[in-house]
Tab-separated table of C-alpha atoms in Angstrom:
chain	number	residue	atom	x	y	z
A	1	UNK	CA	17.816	-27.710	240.742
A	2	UNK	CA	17.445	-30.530	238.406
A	3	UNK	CA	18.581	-33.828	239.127
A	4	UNK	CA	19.810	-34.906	236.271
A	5	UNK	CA	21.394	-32.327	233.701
A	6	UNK	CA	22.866	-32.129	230.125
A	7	UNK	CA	24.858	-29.805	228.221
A	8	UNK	CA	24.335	-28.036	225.897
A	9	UNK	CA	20.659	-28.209	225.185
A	10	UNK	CA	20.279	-27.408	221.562
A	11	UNK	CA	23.619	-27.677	219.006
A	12	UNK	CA	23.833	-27.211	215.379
A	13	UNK	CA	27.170	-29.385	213.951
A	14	UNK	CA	28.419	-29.755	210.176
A	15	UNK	CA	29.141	-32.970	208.917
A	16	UNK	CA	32.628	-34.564	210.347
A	17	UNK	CA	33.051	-32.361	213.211
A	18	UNK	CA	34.213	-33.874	216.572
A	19	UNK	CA	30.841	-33.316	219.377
A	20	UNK	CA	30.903	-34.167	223.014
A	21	UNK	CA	27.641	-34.003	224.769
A	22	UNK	CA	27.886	-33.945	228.663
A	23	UNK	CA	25.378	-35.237	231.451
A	24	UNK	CA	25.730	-34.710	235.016
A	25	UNK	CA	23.784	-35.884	238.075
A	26	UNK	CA	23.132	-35.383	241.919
A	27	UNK	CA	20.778	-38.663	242.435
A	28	UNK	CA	24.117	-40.464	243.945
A	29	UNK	CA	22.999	-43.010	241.133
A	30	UNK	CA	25.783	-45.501	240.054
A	31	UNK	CA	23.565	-46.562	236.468
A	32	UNK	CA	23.867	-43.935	233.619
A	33	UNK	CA	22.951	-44.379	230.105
A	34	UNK	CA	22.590	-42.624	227.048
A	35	UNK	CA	19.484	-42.909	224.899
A	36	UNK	CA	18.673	-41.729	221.201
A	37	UNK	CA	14.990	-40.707	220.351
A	38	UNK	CA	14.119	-40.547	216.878
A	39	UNK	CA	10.419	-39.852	215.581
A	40	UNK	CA	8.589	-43.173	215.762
A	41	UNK	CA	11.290	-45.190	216.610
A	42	UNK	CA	11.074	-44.548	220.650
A	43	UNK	CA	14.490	-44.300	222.304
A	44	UNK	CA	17.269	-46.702	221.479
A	45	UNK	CA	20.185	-47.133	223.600
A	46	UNK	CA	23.824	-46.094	222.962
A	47	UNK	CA	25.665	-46.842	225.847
A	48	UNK	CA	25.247	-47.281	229.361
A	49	UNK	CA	28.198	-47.432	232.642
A	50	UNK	CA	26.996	-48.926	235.838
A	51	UNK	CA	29.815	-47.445	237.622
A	52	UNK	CA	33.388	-45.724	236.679
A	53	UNK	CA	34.953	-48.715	235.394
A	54	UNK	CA	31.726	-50.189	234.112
A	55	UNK	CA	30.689	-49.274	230.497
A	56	UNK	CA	28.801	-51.569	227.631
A	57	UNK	CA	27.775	-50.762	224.252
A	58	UNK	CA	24.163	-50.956	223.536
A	59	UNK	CA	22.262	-51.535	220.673
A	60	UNK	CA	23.419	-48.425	218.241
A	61	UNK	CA	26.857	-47.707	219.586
A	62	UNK	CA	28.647	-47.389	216.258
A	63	UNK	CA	29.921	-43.930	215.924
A	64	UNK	CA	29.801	-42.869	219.427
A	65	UNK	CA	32.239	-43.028	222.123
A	66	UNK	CA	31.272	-42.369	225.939
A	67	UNK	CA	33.740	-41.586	229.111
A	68	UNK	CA	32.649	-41.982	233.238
A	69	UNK	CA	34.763	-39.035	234.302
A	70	UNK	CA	33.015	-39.602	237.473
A	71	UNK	CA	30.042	-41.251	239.288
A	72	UNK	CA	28.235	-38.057	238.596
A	73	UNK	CA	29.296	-37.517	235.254
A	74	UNK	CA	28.558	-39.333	232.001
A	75	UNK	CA	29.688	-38.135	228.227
A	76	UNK	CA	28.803	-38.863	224.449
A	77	UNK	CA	30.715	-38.200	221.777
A	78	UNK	CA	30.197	-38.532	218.164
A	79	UNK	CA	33.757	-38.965	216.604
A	80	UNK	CA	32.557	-37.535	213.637
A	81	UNK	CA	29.080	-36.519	213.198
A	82	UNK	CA	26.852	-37.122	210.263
A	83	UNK	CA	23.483	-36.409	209.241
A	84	UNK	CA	21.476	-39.682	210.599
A	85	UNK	CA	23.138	-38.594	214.018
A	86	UNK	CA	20.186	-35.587	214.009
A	87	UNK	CA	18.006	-36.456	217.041
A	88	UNK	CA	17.267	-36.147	220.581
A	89	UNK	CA	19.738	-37.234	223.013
A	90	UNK	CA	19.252	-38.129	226.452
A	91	UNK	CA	20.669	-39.027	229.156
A	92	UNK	CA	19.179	-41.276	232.516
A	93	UNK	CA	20.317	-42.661	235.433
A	94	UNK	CA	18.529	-45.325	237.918
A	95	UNK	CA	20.109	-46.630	241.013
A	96	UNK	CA	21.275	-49.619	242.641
A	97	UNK	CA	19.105	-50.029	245.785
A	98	UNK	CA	16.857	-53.274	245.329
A	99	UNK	CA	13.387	-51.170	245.528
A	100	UNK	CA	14.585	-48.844	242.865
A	101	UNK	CA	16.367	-51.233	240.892
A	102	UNK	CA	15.964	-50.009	237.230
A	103	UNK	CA	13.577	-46.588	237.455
A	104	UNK	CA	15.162	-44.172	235.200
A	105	UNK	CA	15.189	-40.689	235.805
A	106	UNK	CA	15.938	-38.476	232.549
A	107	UNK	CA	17.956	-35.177	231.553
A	108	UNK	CA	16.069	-32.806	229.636
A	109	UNK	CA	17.524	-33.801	226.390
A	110	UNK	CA	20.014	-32.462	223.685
A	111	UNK	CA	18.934	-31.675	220.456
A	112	UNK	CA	21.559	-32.561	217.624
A	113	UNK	CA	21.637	-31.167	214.233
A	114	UNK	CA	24.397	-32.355	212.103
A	115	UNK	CA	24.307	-30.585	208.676
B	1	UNK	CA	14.869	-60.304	222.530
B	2	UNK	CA	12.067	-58.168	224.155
B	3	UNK	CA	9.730	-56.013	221.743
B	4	UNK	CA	7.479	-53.037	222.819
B	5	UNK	CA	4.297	-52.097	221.388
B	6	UNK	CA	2.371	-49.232	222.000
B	7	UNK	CA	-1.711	-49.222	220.548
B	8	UNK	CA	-2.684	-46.390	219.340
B	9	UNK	CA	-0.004	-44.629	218.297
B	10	UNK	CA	-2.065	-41.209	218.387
B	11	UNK	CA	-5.429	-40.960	220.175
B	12	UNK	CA	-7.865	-38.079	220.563
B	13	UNK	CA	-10.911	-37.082	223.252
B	14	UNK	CA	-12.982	-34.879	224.457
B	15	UNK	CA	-12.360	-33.110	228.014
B	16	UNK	CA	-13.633	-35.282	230.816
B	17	UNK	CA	-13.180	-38.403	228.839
B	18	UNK	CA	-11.566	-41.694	231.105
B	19	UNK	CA	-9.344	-43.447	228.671
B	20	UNK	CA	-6.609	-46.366	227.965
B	21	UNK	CA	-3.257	-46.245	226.861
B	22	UNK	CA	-2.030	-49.882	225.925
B	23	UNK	CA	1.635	-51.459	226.000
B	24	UNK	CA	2.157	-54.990	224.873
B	25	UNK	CA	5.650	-56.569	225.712
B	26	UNK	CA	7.273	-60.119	224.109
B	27	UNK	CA	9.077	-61.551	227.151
B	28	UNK	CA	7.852	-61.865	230.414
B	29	UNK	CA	10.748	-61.894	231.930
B	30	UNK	CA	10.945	-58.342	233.199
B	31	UNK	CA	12.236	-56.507	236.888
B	32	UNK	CA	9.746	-53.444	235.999
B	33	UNK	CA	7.291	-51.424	233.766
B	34	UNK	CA	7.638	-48.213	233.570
B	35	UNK	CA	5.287	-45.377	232.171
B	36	UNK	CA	6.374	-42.144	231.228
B	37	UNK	CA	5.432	-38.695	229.787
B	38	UNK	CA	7.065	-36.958	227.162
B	39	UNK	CA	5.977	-33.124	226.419
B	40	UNK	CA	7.124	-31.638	222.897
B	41	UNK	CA	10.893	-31.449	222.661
B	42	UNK	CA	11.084	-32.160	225.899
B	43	UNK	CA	12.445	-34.819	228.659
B	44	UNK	CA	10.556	-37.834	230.002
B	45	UNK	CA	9.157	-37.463	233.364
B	46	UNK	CA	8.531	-40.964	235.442
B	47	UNK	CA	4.452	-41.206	236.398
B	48	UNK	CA	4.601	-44.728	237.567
B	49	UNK	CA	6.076	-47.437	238.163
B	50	UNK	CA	5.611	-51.325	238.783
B	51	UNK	CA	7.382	-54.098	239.957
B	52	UNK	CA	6.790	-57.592	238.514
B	53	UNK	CA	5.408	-58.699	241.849
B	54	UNK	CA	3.021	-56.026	241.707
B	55	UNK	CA	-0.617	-55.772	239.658
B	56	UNK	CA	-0.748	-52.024	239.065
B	57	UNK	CA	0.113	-48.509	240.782
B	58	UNK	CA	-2.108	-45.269	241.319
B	59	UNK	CA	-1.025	-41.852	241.426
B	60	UNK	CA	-3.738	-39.225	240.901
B	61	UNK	CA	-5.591	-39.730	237.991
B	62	UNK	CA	-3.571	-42.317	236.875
B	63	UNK	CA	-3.910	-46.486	237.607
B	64	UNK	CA	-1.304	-48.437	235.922
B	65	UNK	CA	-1.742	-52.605	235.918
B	66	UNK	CA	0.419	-55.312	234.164
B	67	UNK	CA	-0.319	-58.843	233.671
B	68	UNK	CA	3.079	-60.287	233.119
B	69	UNK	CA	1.452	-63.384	231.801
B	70	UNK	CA	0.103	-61.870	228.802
B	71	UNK	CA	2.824	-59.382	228.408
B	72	UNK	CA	0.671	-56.408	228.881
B	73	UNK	CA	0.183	-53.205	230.344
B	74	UNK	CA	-2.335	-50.483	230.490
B	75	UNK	CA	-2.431	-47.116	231.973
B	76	UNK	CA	-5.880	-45.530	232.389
B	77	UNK	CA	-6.501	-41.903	232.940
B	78	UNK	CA	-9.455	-40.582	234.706
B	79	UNK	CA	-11.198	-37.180	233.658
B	80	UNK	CA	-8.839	-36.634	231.144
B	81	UNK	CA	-8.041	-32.366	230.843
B	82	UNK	CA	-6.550	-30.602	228.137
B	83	UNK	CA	-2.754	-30.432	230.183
B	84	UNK	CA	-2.700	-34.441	229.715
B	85	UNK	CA	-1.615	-33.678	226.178
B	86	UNK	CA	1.661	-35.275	225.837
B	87	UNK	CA	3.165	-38.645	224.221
B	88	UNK	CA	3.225	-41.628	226.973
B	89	UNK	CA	5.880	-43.866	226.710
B	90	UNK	CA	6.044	-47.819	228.362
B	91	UNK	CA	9.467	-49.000	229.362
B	92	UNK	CA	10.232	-52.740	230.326
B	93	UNK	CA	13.444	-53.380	232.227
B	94	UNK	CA	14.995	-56.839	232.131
B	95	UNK	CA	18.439	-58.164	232.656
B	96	UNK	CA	20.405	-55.134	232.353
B	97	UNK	CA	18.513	-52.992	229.320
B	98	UNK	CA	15.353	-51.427	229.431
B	99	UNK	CA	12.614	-51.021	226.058
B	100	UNK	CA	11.175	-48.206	225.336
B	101	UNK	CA	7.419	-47.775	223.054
B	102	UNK	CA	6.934	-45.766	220.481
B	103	UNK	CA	4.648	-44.077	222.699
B	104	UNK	CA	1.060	-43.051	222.043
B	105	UNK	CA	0.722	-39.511	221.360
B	106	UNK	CA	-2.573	-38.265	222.963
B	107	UNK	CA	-4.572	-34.836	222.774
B	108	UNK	CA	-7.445	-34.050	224.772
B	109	UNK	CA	-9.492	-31.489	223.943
B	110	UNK	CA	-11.346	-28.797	225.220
């Protein structure tokens, strides 16, 4: 099973609609983040939480909202999607032991349409 | 702020070709480097890693080095087969974030 899951895979959303976007994880990481990829621009991130009560914005958080439901479980939302929202979405974790400090292990990725 | 640069950002060979993927980086102040490859549509799996203490990594077919000093990176691939066509991305982690490349997209062909 994969370490580090995200659901759903592929959505198609009109314009204003509420979207949550989930990740989950069995690493026992504390570190999650969410990343955006968009073509030539590499990934850019939204938000990251390194633990429960831990979460900062990161460089393109306006317009998304994120909760730590659990260690294991990270979300995005998008309020209210709109069309420059339409990219990959992923979702990474790293953990806290000194040797490790900062590898990133990644979801699969969500694909985001907003229409 | 740190800034990551990926030369080329496409690159094509022939089978059995040993090549160089380049990342550049603006601060030297990093905790890691980390290279990655991305298939279409797909997620990023980790091929190396290297801590700032260290001068490079090997796995397989692949030797990663950095020289912190310059703010550079390379990752060189060895008999390079058609399944190494993907996009490689360079990630430098410092302070709390981590930078991602552009990537450089490379095909190999048969």
């Amino acid at each position: 099973d994969a370490d580090v899951t995200q659901t759903p895979r592929n959505r198609i959303t009109k314009t204003g609609k509420r979207i949550m976007l989930e990740c989950s994880q069995t690493k026992g990481h504390d570190r999650m983040y969410w990343y955006r990829q968009d073509p030539g621009l590499g990934l850019r991130l939204i938000y990251y939480s390194f633990d429960v009560k831990d979460i900062n914005k990161g460089e393109i958080s306006d317009g998304y909202s994120v909760s730590r439901q659990a260690q294991a479980k990270f979300s995005l939302s998008l309020e209210s999607a709109i069309p420059n929202q339409t990219a990959l979405y992923f979702c990474a974790t790293s953990g806290t032991v000194a040797s490790s400090y900062n590898e990133q292990f990644f979801g699969p990725g969500t694909r985001l349409t907003v229409l | 702020k740190q800034e990551v640069t990926q030369i080329p950002a496409a690159l094509s060979v022939p089978e059995g070709e040993n090549l160089v993927l380049n990342c550049s980086f603006t601060d030297s102040a990093i905790y890691n480097l980390q290279w990655f490859r991305q298939d279409p549509g797909k997620g990023l799996t980790s091929l190396l890693l290297i801590q700032s203490s260290q001068r490079e990594q090997t796995s397989g077919r692949l030797n990663a080095s950095l020289d912190k000093s310059s703010g550079r990176s390379t990752l060189y691939i060895a008999a390079s087969q058609p399944g190494d066509s993907a996009t490689y991305l360079c990630a430098v982690a410092g302070g709390f974030k981590t930078i991602f490349g552009a990537g450089t997209r490379l095909f190999v062909k048969a």
